[in-house]
mmCIF file of C-alpha atoms and ligand atoms in Angstrom:
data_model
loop_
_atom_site.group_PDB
_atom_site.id
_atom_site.type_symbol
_atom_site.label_atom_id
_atom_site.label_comp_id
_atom_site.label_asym_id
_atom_site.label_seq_id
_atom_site.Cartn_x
_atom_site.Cartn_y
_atom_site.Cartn_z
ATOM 1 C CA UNK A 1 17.847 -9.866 -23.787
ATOM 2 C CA UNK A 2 19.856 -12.032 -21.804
ATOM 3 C CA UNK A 3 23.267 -11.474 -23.907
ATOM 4 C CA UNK A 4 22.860 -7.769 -24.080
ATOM 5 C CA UNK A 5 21.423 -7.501 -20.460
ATOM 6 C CA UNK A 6 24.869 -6.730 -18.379
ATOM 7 C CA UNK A 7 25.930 -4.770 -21.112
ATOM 8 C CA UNK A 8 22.149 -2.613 -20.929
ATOM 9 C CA UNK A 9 22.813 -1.964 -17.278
ATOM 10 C CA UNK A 10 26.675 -1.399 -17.454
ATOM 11 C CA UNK A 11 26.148 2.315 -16.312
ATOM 12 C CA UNK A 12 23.066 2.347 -14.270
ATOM 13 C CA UNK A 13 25.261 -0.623 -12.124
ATOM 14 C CA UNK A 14 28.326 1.987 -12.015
ATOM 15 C CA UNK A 15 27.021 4.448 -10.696
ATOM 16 C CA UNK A 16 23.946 3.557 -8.236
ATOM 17 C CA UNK A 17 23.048 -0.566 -8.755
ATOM 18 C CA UNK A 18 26.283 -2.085 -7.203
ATOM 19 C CA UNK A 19 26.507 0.418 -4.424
ATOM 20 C CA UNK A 20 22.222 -0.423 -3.552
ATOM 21 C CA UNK A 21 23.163 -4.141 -4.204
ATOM 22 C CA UNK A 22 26.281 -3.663 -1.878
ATOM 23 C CA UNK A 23 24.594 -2.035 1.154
ATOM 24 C CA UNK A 24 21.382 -4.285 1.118
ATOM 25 C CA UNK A 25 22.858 -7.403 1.049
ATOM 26 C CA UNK A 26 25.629 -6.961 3.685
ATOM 27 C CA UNK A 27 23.636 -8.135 6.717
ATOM 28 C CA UNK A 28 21.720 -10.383 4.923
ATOM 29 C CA UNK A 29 21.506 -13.872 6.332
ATOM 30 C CA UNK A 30 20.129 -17.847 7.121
ATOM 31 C CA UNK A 31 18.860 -19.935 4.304
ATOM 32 C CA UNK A 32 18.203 -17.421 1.236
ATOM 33 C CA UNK A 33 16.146 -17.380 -1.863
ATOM 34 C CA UNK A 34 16.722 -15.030 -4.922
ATOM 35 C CA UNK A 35 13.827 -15.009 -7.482
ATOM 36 C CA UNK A 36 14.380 -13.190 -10.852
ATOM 37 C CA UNK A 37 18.064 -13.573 -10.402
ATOM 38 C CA UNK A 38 19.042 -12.950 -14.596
ATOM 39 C CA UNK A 39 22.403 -13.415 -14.907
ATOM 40 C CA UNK A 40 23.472 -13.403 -11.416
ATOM 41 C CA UNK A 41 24.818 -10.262 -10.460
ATOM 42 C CA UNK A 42 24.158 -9.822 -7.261
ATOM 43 C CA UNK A 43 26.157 -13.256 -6.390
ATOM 44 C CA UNK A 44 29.293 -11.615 -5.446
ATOM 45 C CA UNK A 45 27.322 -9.009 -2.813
ATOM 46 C CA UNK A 46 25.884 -12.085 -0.896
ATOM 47 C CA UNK A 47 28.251 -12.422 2.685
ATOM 48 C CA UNK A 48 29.845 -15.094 2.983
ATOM 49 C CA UNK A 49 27.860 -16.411 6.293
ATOM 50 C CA UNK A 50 25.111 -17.093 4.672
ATOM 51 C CA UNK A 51 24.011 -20.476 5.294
ATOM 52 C CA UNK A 52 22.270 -21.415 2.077
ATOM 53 C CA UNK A 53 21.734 -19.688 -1.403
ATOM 54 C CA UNK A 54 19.489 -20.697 -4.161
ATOM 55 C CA UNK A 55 18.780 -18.622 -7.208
ATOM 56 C CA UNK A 56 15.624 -18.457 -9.563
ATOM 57 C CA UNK A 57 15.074 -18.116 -12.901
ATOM 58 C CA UNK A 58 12.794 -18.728 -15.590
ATOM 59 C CA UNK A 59 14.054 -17.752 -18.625
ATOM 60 C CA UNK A 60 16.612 -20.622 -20.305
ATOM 61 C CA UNK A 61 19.260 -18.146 -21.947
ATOM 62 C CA UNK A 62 19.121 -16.445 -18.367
ATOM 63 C CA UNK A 63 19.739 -19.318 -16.604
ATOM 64 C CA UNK A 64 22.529 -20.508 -18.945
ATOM 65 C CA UNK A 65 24.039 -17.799 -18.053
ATOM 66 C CA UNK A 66 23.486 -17.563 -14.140
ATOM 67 C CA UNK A 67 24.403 -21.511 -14.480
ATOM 68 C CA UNK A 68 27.803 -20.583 -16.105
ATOM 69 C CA UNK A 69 28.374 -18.014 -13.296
ATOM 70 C CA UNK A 70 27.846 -19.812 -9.793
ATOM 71 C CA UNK A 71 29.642 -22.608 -11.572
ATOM 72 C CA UNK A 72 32.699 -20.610 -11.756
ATOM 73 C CA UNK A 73 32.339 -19.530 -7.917
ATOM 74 C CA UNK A 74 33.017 -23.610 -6.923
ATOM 75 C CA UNK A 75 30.837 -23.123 -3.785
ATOM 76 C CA UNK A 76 28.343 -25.966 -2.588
ATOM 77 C CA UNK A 77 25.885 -23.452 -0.955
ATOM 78 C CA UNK A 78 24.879 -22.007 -4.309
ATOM 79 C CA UNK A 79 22.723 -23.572 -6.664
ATOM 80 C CA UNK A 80 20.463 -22.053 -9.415
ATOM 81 C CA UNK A 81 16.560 -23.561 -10.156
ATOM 82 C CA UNK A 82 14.188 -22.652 -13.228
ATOM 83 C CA UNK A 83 11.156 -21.399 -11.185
ATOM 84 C CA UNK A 84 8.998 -18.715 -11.957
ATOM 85 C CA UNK A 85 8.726 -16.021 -8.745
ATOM 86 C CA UNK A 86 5.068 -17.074 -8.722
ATOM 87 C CA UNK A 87 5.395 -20.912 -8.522
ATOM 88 C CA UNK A 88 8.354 -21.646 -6.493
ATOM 89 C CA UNK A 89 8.491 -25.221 -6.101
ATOM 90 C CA UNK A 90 9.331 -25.224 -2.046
ATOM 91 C CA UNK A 91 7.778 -25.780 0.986
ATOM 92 C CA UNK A 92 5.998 -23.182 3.151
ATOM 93 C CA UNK A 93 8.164 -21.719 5.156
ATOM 94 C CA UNK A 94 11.461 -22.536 3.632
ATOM 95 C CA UNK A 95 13.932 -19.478 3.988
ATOM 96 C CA UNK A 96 14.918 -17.064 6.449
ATOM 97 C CA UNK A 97 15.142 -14.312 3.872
ATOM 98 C CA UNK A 98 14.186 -13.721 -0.109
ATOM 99 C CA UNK A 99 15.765 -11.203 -2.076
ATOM 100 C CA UNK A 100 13.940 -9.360 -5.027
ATOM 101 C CA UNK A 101 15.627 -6.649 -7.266
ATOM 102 C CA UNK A 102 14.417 -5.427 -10.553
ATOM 103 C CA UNK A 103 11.971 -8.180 -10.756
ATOM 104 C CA UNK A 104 8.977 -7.343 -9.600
ATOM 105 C CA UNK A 105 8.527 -5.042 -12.086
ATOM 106 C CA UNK A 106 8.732 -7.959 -14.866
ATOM 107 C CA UNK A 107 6.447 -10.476 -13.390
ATOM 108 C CA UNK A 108 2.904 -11.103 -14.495
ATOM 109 C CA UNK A 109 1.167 -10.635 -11.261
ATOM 110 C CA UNK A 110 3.119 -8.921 -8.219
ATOM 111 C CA UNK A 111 0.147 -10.009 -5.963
ATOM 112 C CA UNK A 112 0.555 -13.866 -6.672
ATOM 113 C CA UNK A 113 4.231 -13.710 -6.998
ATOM 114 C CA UNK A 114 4.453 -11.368 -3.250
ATOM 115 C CA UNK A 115 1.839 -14.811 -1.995
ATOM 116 C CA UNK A 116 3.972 -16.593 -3.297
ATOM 117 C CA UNK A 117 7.201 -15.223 -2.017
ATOM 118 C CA UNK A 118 5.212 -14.738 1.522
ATOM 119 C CA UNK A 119 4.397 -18.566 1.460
ATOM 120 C CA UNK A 120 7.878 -19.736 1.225
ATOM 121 C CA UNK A 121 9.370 -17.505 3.837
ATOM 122 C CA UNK A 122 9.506 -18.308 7.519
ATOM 123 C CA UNK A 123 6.670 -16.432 9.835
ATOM 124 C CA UNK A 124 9.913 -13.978 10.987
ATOM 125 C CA UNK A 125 11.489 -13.597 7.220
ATOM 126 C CA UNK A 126 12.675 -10.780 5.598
ATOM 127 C CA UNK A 127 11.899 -9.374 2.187
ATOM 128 C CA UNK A 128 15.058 -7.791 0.602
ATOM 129 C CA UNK A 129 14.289 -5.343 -2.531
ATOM 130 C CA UNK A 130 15.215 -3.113 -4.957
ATOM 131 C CA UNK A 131 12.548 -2.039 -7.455
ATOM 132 C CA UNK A 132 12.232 1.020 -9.563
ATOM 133 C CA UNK A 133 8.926 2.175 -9.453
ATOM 134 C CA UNK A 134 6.212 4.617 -10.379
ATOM 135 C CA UNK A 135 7.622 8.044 -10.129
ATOM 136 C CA UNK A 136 6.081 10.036 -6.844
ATOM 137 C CA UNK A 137 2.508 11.734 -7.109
ATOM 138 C CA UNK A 138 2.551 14.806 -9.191
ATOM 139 C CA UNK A 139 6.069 14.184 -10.651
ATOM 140 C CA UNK A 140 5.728 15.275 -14.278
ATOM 141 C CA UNK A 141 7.484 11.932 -15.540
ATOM 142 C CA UNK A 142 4.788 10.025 -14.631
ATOM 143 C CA UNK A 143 3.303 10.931 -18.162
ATOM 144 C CA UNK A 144 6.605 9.948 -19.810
ATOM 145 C CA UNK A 145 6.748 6.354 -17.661
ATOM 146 C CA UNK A 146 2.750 6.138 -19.097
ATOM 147 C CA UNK A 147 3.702 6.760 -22.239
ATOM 148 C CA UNK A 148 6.387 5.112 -22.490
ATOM 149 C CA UNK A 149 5.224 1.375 -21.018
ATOM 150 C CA UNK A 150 3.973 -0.294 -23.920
ATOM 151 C CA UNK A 151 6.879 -0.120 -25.860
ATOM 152 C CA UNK A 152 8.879 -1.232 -22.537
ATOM 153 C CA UNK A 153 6.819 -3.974 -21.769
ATOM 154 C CA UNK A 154 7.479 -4.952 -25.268
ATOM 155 C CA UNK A 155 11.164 -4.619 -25.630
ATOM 156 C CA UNK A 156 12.112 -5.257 -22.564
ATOM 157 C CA UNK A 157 10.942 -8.599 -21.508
ATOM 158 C CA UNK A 158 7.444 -7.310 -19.634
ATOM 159 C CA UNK A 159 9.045 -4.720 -17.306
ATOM 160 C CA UNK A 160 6.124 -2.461 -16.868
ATOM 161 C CA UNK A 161 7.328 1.373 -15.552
ATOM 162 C CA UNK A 162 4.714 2.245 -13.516
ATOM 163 C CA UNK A 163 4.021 -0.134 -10.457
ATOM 164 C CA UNK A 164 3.443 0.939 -7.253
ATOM 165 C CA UNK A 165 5.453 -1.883 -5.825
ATOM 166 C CA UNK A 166 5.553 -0.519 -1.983
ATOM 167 C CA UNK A 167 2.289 -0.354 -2.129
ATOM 168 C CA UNK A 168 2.271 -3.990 -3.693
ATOM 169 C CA UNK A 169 4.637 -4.952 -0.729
ATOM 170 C CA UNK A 170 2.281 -3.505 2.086
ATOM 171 C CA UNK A 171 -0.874 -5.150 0.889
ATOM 172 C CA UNK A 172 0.441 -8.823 0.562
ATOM 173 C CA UNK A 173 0.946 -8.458 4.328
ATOM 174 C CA UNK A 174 4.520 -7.252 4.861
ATOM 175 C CA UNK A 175 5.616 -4.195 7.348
ATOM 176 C CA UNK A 176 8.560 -2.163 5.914
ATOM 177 C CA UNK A 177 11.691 -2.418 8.796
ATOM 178 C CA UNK A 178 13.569 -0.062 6.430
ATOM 179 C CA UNK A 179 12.300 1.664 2.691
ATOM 180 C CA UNK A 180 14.533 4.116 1.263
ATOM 181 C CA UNK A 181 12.989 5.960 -2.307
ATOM 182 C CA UNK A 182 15.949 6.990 -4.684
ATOM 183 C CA UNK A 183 16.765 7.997 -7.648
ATOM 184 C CA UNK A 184 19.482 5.659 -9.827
ATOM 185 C CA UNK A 185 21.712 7.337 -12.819
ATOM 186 C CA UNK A 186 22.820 6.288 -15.676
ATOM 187 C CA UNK A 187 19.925 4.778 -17.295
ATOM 188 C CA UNK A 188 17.265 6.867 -19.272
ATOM 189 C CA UNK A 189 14.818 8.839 -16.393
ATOM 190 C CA UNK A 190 11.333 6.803 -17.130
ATOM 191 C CA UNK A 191 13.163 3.971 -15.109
ATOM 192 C CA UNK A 192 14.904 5.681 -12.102
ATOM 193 C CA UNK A 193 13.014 6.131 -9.226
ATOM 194 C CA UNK A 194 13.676 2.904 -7.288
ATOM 195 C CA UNK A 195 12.750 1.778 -3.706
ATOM 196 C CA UNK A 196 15.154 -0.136 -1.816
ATOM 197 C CA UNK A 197 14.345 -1.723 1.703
ATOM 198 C CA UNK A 198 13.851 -4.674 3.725
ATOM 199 C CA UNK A 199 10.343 -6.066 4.445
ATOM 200 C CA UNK A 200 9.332 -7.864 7.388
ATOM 201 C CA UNK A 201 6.276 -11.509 6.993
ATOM 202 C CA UNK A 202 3.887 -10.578 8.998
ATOM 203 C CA UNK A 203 1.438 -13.451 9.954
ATOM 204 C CA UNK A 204 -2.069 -12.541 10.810
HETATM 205 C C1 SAM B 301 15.446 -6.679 -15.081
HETATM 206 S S1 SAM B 301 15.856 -8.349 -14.860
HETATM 207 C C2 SAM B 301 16.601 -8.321 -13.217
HETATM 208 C C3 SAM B 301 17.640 -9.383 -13.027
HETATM 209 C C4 SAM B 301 18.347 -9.366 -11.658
HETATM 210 N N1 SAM B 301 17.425 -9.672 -10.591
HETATM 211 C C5 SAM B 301 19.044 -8.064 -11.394
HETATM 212 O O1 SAM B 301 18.908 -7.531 -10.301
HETATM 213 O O2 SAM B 301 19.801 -7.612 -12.270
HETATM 214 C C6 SAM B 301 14.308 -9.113 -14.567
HETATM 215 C C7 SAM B 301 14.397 -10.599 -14.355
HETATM 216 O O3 SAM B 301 13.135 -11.100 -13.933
HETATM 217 C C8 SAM B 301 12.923 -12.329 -14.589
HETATM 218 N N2 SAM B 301 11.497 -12.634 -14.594
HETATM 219 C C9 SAM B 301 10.539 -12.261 -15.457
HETATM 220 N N3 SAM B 301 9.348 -12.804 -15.124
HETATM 221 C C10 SAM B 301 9.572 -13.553 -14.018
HETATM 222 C C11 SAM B 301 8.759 -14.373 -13.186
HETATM 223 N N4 SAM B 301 7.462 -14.534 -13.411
HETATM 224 N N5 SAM B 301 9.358 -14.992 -12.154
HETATM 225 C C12 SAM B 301 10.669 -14.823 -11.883
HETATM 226 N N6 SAM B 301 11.480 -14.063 -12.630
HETATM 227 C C13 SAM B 301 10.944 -13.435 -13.671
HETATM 228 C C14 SAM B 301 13.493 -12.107 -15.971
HETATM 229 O O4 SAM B 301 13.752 -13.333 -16.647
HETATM 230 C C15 SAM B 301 14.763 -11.348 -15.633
HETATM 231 O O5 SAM B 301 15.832 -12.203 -15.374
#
């Protein structure tokens, strides 16, 4: 998957991933955390103000890859780390913000990965995502995404179709500052609605 992935989302980044990517991360800032990162594309939408960046990823061949690419940026703020999203070897409260697209979809547990990701952020951190999602009440591709997700889990590396990840989001203890629900393009329909936003930690 991770030789063919760029490649697999060369249209769906065209025309709707890189322009999501783009707006979200503009304003991002302080010591960030990427989990899920694959092969790094969003590294070239991070501002450069940013005070520290350090990518995730638990697959090898992906993390060859993401490796081979901040390596070619020469910058000292970057650096890349094999953790799963669910057992990030840090500190509680480590990062100002943590950045999450097309991942939560893949991992085994959203709830212990979203504890997780809660854990590591500061008490005012930010949640940055883009996920694409179960398809709204009464939309007739919800069948299709049903029927569809065992053969996606299967081929494509455990991303399940139907989460309700703003839901997942809300009940780890997060408060949505901003959640827009779109639709991306150029990928096949089962995978195209997608929620994009910025999530606030709240601590009770
Ligand atoms: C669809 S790709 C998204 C890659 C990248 N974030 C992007 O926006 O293009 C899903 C990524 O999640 C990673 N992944 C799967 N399970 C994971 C887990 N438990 N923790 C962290 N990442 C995981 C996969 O290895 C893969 O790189």
């Amino acid at each position: 998957m991770a030789k063919f992935y760029d490649l697999f989302m060369k249209e769906m980044e065209e025309t709707s991933l890189s322009i999501w990517r783009s707006d979200l991360l503009s304003e991002i800032c302080g010591d960030v955390l990427e989990v899920g990162s694959g092969t790094g594309v969003n590294l070239s939408y991070y501002p450069k103000s940013i005070s520290s960046l350090v990518l995730t990823e638990p697959d090898p061949h992906m993390l060859m890859l993401l490796r081979r690419n901040i390596n070619e940026r020469h910058d000292g703020k970057i650096k890349a780390e094999d953790f799963a999203a669910d057992a990030l070897n840090f500190p509680d409260n480590s990062f100002d913000s943590v950045v999450s697209t097309l991942v939560l979809c893949s991992v085994k547990s959203p709830e212990n990965t979203l504890k997780e990701i809660k854990r590591v952020l500061k008490p005012d951190g930010k949640l940055y995502f883009i996920e694409h999602v179960l398809a709204a009440e009464q939309s007739r591709l919800i069948k299709w995404q049903k029927f569809f997700q065992p053969i996606w889990i299967y081929m494509c590396g455990n991303c399940h179709l139907t989460r309700d990840t703003e839901k997942n989001i809300s009940r780890a203890g997060f408060s949505f500052d901003k959640i827009e629900k779109l639709n991306s393009s150029g990928g096949p329909s089962i995978v195209s609605p997608t929620i994009m936003g910025i999530a606030s930690n709240i601590y009770a």
